[in-house]
Short mmCIF file of C-alpha atoms in Angstrom, two decimals:
data_model
loop_
_atom_site.label_atom_id
_atom_site.label_comp_id
_atom_site.label_asym_id
_atom_site.label_seq_id
_atom_site.Cartn_x
_atom_site.Cartn_y
_atom_site.Cartn_z
CA MET A 1 0.00 0.00 0.00
CA ASP A 2 1.25 3.52 -0.80
CA GLU A 3 2.20 5.68 2.13
CA VAL A 4 -0.36 8.33 3.11
CA GLU A 5 1.13 11.83 3.12
CA VAL A 6 -0.66 14.67 4.89
CA VAL A 7 -0.18 17.63 2.57
CA VAL A 8 -2.14 20.13 4.64
CA ALA A 9 -4.61 19.73 7.49
CA HIS A 10 -6.53 22.11 9.71
CA SER A 11 -10.03 22.40 11.15
CA GLU A 12 -11.65 23.46 7.86
CA ARG A 13 -10.15 20.98 5.39
CA ALA A 14 -7.39 18.46 4.79
CA THR A 15 -5.51 17.17 1.76
CA LEU A 16 -3.89 13.73 1.70
CA ARG A 17 -1.70 12.16 -0.98
CA VAL A 18 -1.79 8.43 -1.65
CA GLY A 19 0.52 7.55 -4.52
CA ASP A 20 -0.60 9.59 -7.53
CA VAL A 21 -3.96 10.52 -6.03
CA PHE A 22 -4.81 13.52 -3.87
CA LEU A 23 -7.79 13.21 -1.52
CA LYS A 24 -9.28 16.54 -0.49
CA VAL A 25 -11.62 16.43 2.49
CA ASP A 26 -13.73 19.56 2.97
CA ALA A 27 -16.62 19.97 5.37
CA ASP A 28 -18.02 22.77 3.21
CA ARG A 29 -19.75 21.10 0.26
CA ALA A 30 -20.26 24.46 -1.48
CA ARG A 31 -16.49 24.93 -1.55
CA VAL A 32 -16.04 21.54 -3.25
CA ASP A 33 -18.79 22.38 -5.74
CA ALA A 34 -17.05 25.68 -6.52
CA GLU A 35 -13.72 23.94 -7.06
CA VAL A 36 -15.08 21.35 -9.48
CA GLU A 37 -17.02 23.96 -11.41
CA ALA A 38 -14.04 26.31 -11.65
CA MET A 39 -11.75 23.56 -12.93
CA SER A 40 -14.29 22.68 -15.62
CA ARG A 41 -14.37 26.30 -16.81
CA ALA A 42 -10.72 27.30 -16.48
CA PRO A 43 -8.84 27.63 -19.81
CA VAL A 44 -5.59 26.44 -18.21
CA PRO A 45 -4.43 22.91 -17.26
CA THR A 46 -6.09 21.57 -14.11
CA PRO A 47 -5.97 18.19 -12.32
CA GLU A 48 -8.16 15.36 -13.54
CA VAL A 49 -11.11 14.71 -11.22
CA LEU A 50 -11.04 10.95 -10.54
CA TRP A 51 -14.11 10.69 -8.36
CA ARG A 52 -16.18 12.69 -5.95
CA GLU A 53 -17.99 11.45 -2.86
CA PRO A 54 -18.76 14.41 -0.56
CA PRO A 55 -16.97 15.44 1.54
CA VAL A 56 -14.07 13.86 -0.41
CA LEU A 57 -12.75 14.91 -3.82
CA ALA A 58 -10.15 12.69 -5.50
CA ILE A 59 -7.89 14.26 -8.12
CA ALA A 60 -4.86 13.01 -10.04
CA ALA A 61 -1.40 14.31 -9.23
CA LEU A 62 0.10 16.74 -11.75
CA PRO A 63 3.42 16.24 -13.52
CA GLY A 64 6.25 18.66 -12.84
CA THR A 65 7.11 20.73 -9.79
CA THR A 66 6.17 24.09 -8.31
CA LEU A 67 8.30 27.23 -8.44
CA GLY A 68 8.80 27.15 -4.69
CA ARG A 69 6.79 28.06 -1.63
CA LEU A 70 6.28 31.02 0.65
CA GLY A 71 9.23 31.25 3.00
CA GLY A 72 11.46 29.11 0.80
CA PRO A 73 13.76 29.85 -2.13
CA SER A 74 12.16 30.47 -5.52
CA THR A 75 13.18 28.03 -8.22
CA GLY A 76 12.79 27.85 -11.97
CA SER A 77 14.09 30.02 -14.76
CA SER A 78 12.86 33.48 -15.70
CA ALA A 79 11.13 31.81 -18.64
CA ALA A 80 9.26 29.49 -16.26
CA TRP A 81 7.99 32.41 -14.21
CA ALA A 82 6.99 34.19 -17.42
CA ALA A 83 5.12 31.07 -18.54
CA ALA A 84 3.22 31.12 -15.27
CA GLY A 85 2.42 34.78 -15.88
CA ALA A 86 1.10 33.96 -19.35
CA ALA A 87 -1.14 31.20 -17.93
CA ILE A 88 -2.50 33.59 -15.31
CA ARG A 89 -3.29 36.13 -18.03
CA LYS A 90 -5.12 33.44 -20.04
CA LEU A 91 -7.25 32.70 -16.98
CA HIS A 92 -7.99 36.37 -16.35
CA ASP A 93 -9.04 36.91 -19.98
CA ALA A 94 -11.46 33.94 -19.96
CA PRO A 95 -15.27 34.32 -19.83
CA LEU A 96 -16.42 35.18 -16.32
CA PRO A 97 -17.67 32.38 -14.06
CA PRO A 98 -21.14 32.78 -12.52
CA ARG A 99 -20.08 33.29 -8.92
CA SER A 100 -17.93 35.80 -7.08
CA GLY A 101 -14.70 34.43 -5.61
CA ARG A 102 -12.28 35.19 -2.79
CA ALA A 103 -10.71 37.93 -4.90
CA GLY A 104 -14.12 39.51 -5.51
CA ARG A 105 -14.93 40.84 -2.06
CA SER A 106 -16.22 44.41 -2.07
CA ALA A 107 -14.14 47.34 -0.85
CA ASP A 108 -16.61 47.90 1.99
CA ALA A 109 -16.40 44.29 3.16
CA LEU A 110 -12.60 44.26 2.92
CA THR A 111 -12.29 47.56 4.77
CA ALA A 112 -14.45 46.32 7.62
CA GLU A 113 -12.54 43.02 7.81
CA LEU A 114 -9.18 44.77 7.66
CA ASP A 115 -10.07 47.31 10.35
CA THR A 116 -11.20 44.53 12.68
CA GLU A 117 -8.14 42.42 11.98
CA CYS A 118 -5.68 45.29 12.46
CA ALA A 119 -7.24 46.13 15.81
CA LEU A 120 -6.99 42.50 16.97
CA LEU A 121 -3.37 42.18 15.82
CA VAL A 122 -2.42 45.11 18.03
CA THR A 123 -4.75 44.39 20.95
CA ASN A 124 -3.59 40.77 21.17
CA GLY A 125 0.06 41.80 20.97
CA LEU A 126 0.72 39.84 17.79
CA LEU A 127 2.27 42.72 15.85
CA PRO A 128 3.53 46.20 16.81
CA ALA A 129 1.12 49.06 16.17
CA ASP A 130 3.49 50.98 13.89
CA LEU A 131 3.97 47.96 11.62
CA VAL A 132 0.21 47.43 11.37
CA THR A 133 -0.48 51.13 10.77
CA ARG A 134 2.16 51.39 8.05
CA ASN A 135 0.83 48.39 6.16
CA ARG A 136 -2.79 49.44 6.66
CA ARG A 137 -1.86 52.67 4.87
CA VAL A 138 -0.17 50.79 2.02
CA ALA A 139 -3.23 48.53 1.69
CA GLU A 140 -5.47 51.49 0.85
CA ALA A 141 -4.35 51.35 -2.80
CA ALA A 142 -6.22 48.06 -3.25
CA PHE A 143 -9.54 49.80 -2.59
CA ARG A 144 -10.28 51.14 -6.06
CA PRO A 145 -12.62 50.29 -8.96
CA TRP A 146 -11.59 47.17 -10.89
CA THR A 147 -12.91 45.19 -13.83
CA PRO A 148 -13.98 41.65 -12.82
CA ALA A 149 -11.84 38.80 -14.14
CA PHE A 150 -11.87 35.01 -13.81
CA THR A 151 -9.66 34.68 -10.74
CA HIS A 152 -8.22 31.68 -8.91
CA GLY A 153 -8.50 33.33 -5.50
CA ASP A 154 -5.67 31.42 -3.78
CA LEU A 155 -2.90 31.45 -6.39
CA GLN A 156 0.07 30.61 -4.18
CA ILE A 157 3.18 29.48 -6.04
CA ALA A 158 2.71 26.07 -4.42
CA HIS A 159 -0.48 25.71 -6.47
CA VAL A 160 1.13 26.13 -9.92
CA PHE A 161 3.05 23.19 -11.44
CA LEU A 162 5.54 23.40 -14.30
CA ASP A 163 7.64 20.95 -16.27
CA GLY A 164 10.60 23.00 -17.41
CA ASP A 165 9.08 26.18 -18.82
CA GLU A 166 5.61 24.72 -19.43
CA VAL A 167 2.69 25.02 -17.01
CA THR A 168 1.30 21.52 -16.42
CA GLY A 169 -1.51 22.44 -14.09
CA ILE A 170 -2.97 24.66 -11.38
CA ILE A 171 -4.56 23.18 -8.25
CA ASP A 172 -6.86 24.26 -5.37
CA TRP A 173 -9.71 26.16 -7.05
CA SER A 174 -12.13 26.36 -4.12
CA GLU A 175 -11.80 30.17 -3.86
CA ALA A 176 -12.17 30.80 -7.61
CA GLY A 177 -14.68 33.16 -9.18
CA ARG A 178 -15.10 36.72 -10.41
CA GLY A 179 -12.59 39.02 -8.78
CA ASP A 180 -9.70 41.47 -8.92
CA ALA A 181 -6.99 40.12 -11.24
CA LEU A 182 -4.25 41.90 -9.29
CA TYR A 183 -5.17 39.90 -6.19
CA ASP A 184 -4.05 36.74 -8.03
CA LEU A 185 -0.80 38.33 -9.20
CA ALA A 186 -0.02 39.58 -5.70
CA THR A 187 -0.77 36.19 -4.16
CA PHE A 188 1.45 34.42 -6.68
CA THR A 189 4.42 36.72 -5.99
CA LEU A 190 3.91 37.13 -2.23
CA GLY A 191 7.30 36.78 -0.57
CA HIS A 192 9.03 36.56 -3.97
CA GLU A 193 8.96 40.17 -5.09
CA GLU A 194 12.16 39.65 -7.08
CA ARG A 195 10.18 37.47 -9.51
CA LEU A 196 7.43 40.01 -10.25
CA ASP A 197 9.15 41.38 -13.38
CA ASP A 198 9.48 37.84 -14.78
CA VAL A 199 5.80 37.12 -14.12
CA LEU A 200 4.73 40.39 -15.74
CA ALA A 201 6.91 39.66 -18.79
CA GLY A 202 4.53 36.77 -19.47
CA TYR A 203 1.37 38.40 -18.13
CA GLY A 204 1.57 41.61 -20.14
CA THR A 205 0.51 45.18 -19.51
CA GLY A 206 -2.16 46.86 -17.44
CA VAL A 207 -0.72 46.17 -14.00
CA ASP A 208 -0.57 48.87 -11.30
CA LEU A 209 2.44 48.01 -9.13
CA ASP A 210 1.13 50.09 -6.21
CA VAL A 211 -1.96 47.88 -6.13
CA ILE A 212 0.19 44.73 -6.18
CA ARG A 213 2.11 46.09 -3.17
CA ALA A 214 -1.18 46.98 -1.50
CA TRP A 215 -2.44 43.43 -1.88
CA TRP A 216 0.83 42.08 -0.43
CA SER A 217 0.18 44.12 2.72
CA LEU A 218 -3.56 43.49 2.80
CA ARG A 219 -3.35 39.74 2.30
CA SER A 220 -0.61 39.45 4.95
CA LEU A 221 -2.48 41.51 7.54
CA LEU A 222 -5.60 39.39 7.09
CA ALA A 223 -3.67 36.11 7.25
CA VAL A 224 -1.44 36.43 10.33
CA ARG A 225 -3.95 35.68 13.07
CA TRP A 226 -5.70 32.90 11.10
CA LEU A 227 -2.37 31.19 10.40
CA ILE A 228 -1.36 31.27 14.06
CA GLU A 229 -4.73 29.90 15.19
CA HIS A 230 -4.51 27.04 12.66
CA GLY A 231 -1.00 25.91 13.54
CA PHE A 232 1.03 27.74 10.88
CA ASP A 233 3.89 30.19 11.43
CA PRO A 234 3.59 33.56 9.67
CA PHE A 235 6.75 34.67 11.54
CA ALA A 236 8.94 32.13 9.69
CA PRO A 237 11.64 33.75 7.49
CA GLY A 238 10.20 35.02 4.22
CA CYS A 239 6.58 34.59 5.28
CA GLU A 240 3.77 37.07 5.97
CA VAL A 241 5.36 39.03 8.82
CA ASP A 242 8.56 39.51 6.83
CA VAL A 243 6.43 40.73 3.92
CA LEU A 244 4.87 43.30 6.25
CA ARG A 245 8.26 44.36 7.58
CA SER A 246 9.55 44.93 4.03
CA ARG A 247 6.99 47.69 3.41
CA THR A 248 8.41 51.16 4.00
#
């Protein structure tokens, strides 16, 4: 029997790998429905759905490797990062899906969530007030009108697989839907700012760098407390707290 590898596990969902099969267990059936629907609509390579028996979704492993992970070294050539950028652009230019995704939250909703989160970060002593205030100010640039795009919603570099300079697939679509394209680009380059130019070489024009920086701060501020409460370490080198500290 193949060894069972726990890829990620917390109170909301878990992903296990058994040989060449990934088993995703999610208590939220709507999230599984959204993932399957998004993969069927996405114009980029996605994993093959092998079977589905709620709350479990079985998908085939993808060939290739990722470009790295948050907190670790980035790998791959400039051409590989550009290829990822081109695939992201293809997704963003596709016909819009019917539902709003994680990247499609309204400015009012995000502002309220961010204000609450910033207050808790300081009150609970998780981050110094000046660091939170500085990044809250940077995050303001994300609150502007944007044209909806087909977004992935959780486009971490660990979710994009390449074989050489060719994208072989993108995984974890449960947060996909209509949203702000720059949210995806910021998520993909979070903690790897030195690769942004390579990604944009493949993605193309129409990118406001101040908004990318704003999403780096905004996403990190919203993530810190959740990560701590779910057993992850946003203080690890190169992770969310270092991203916040890099903002001037």
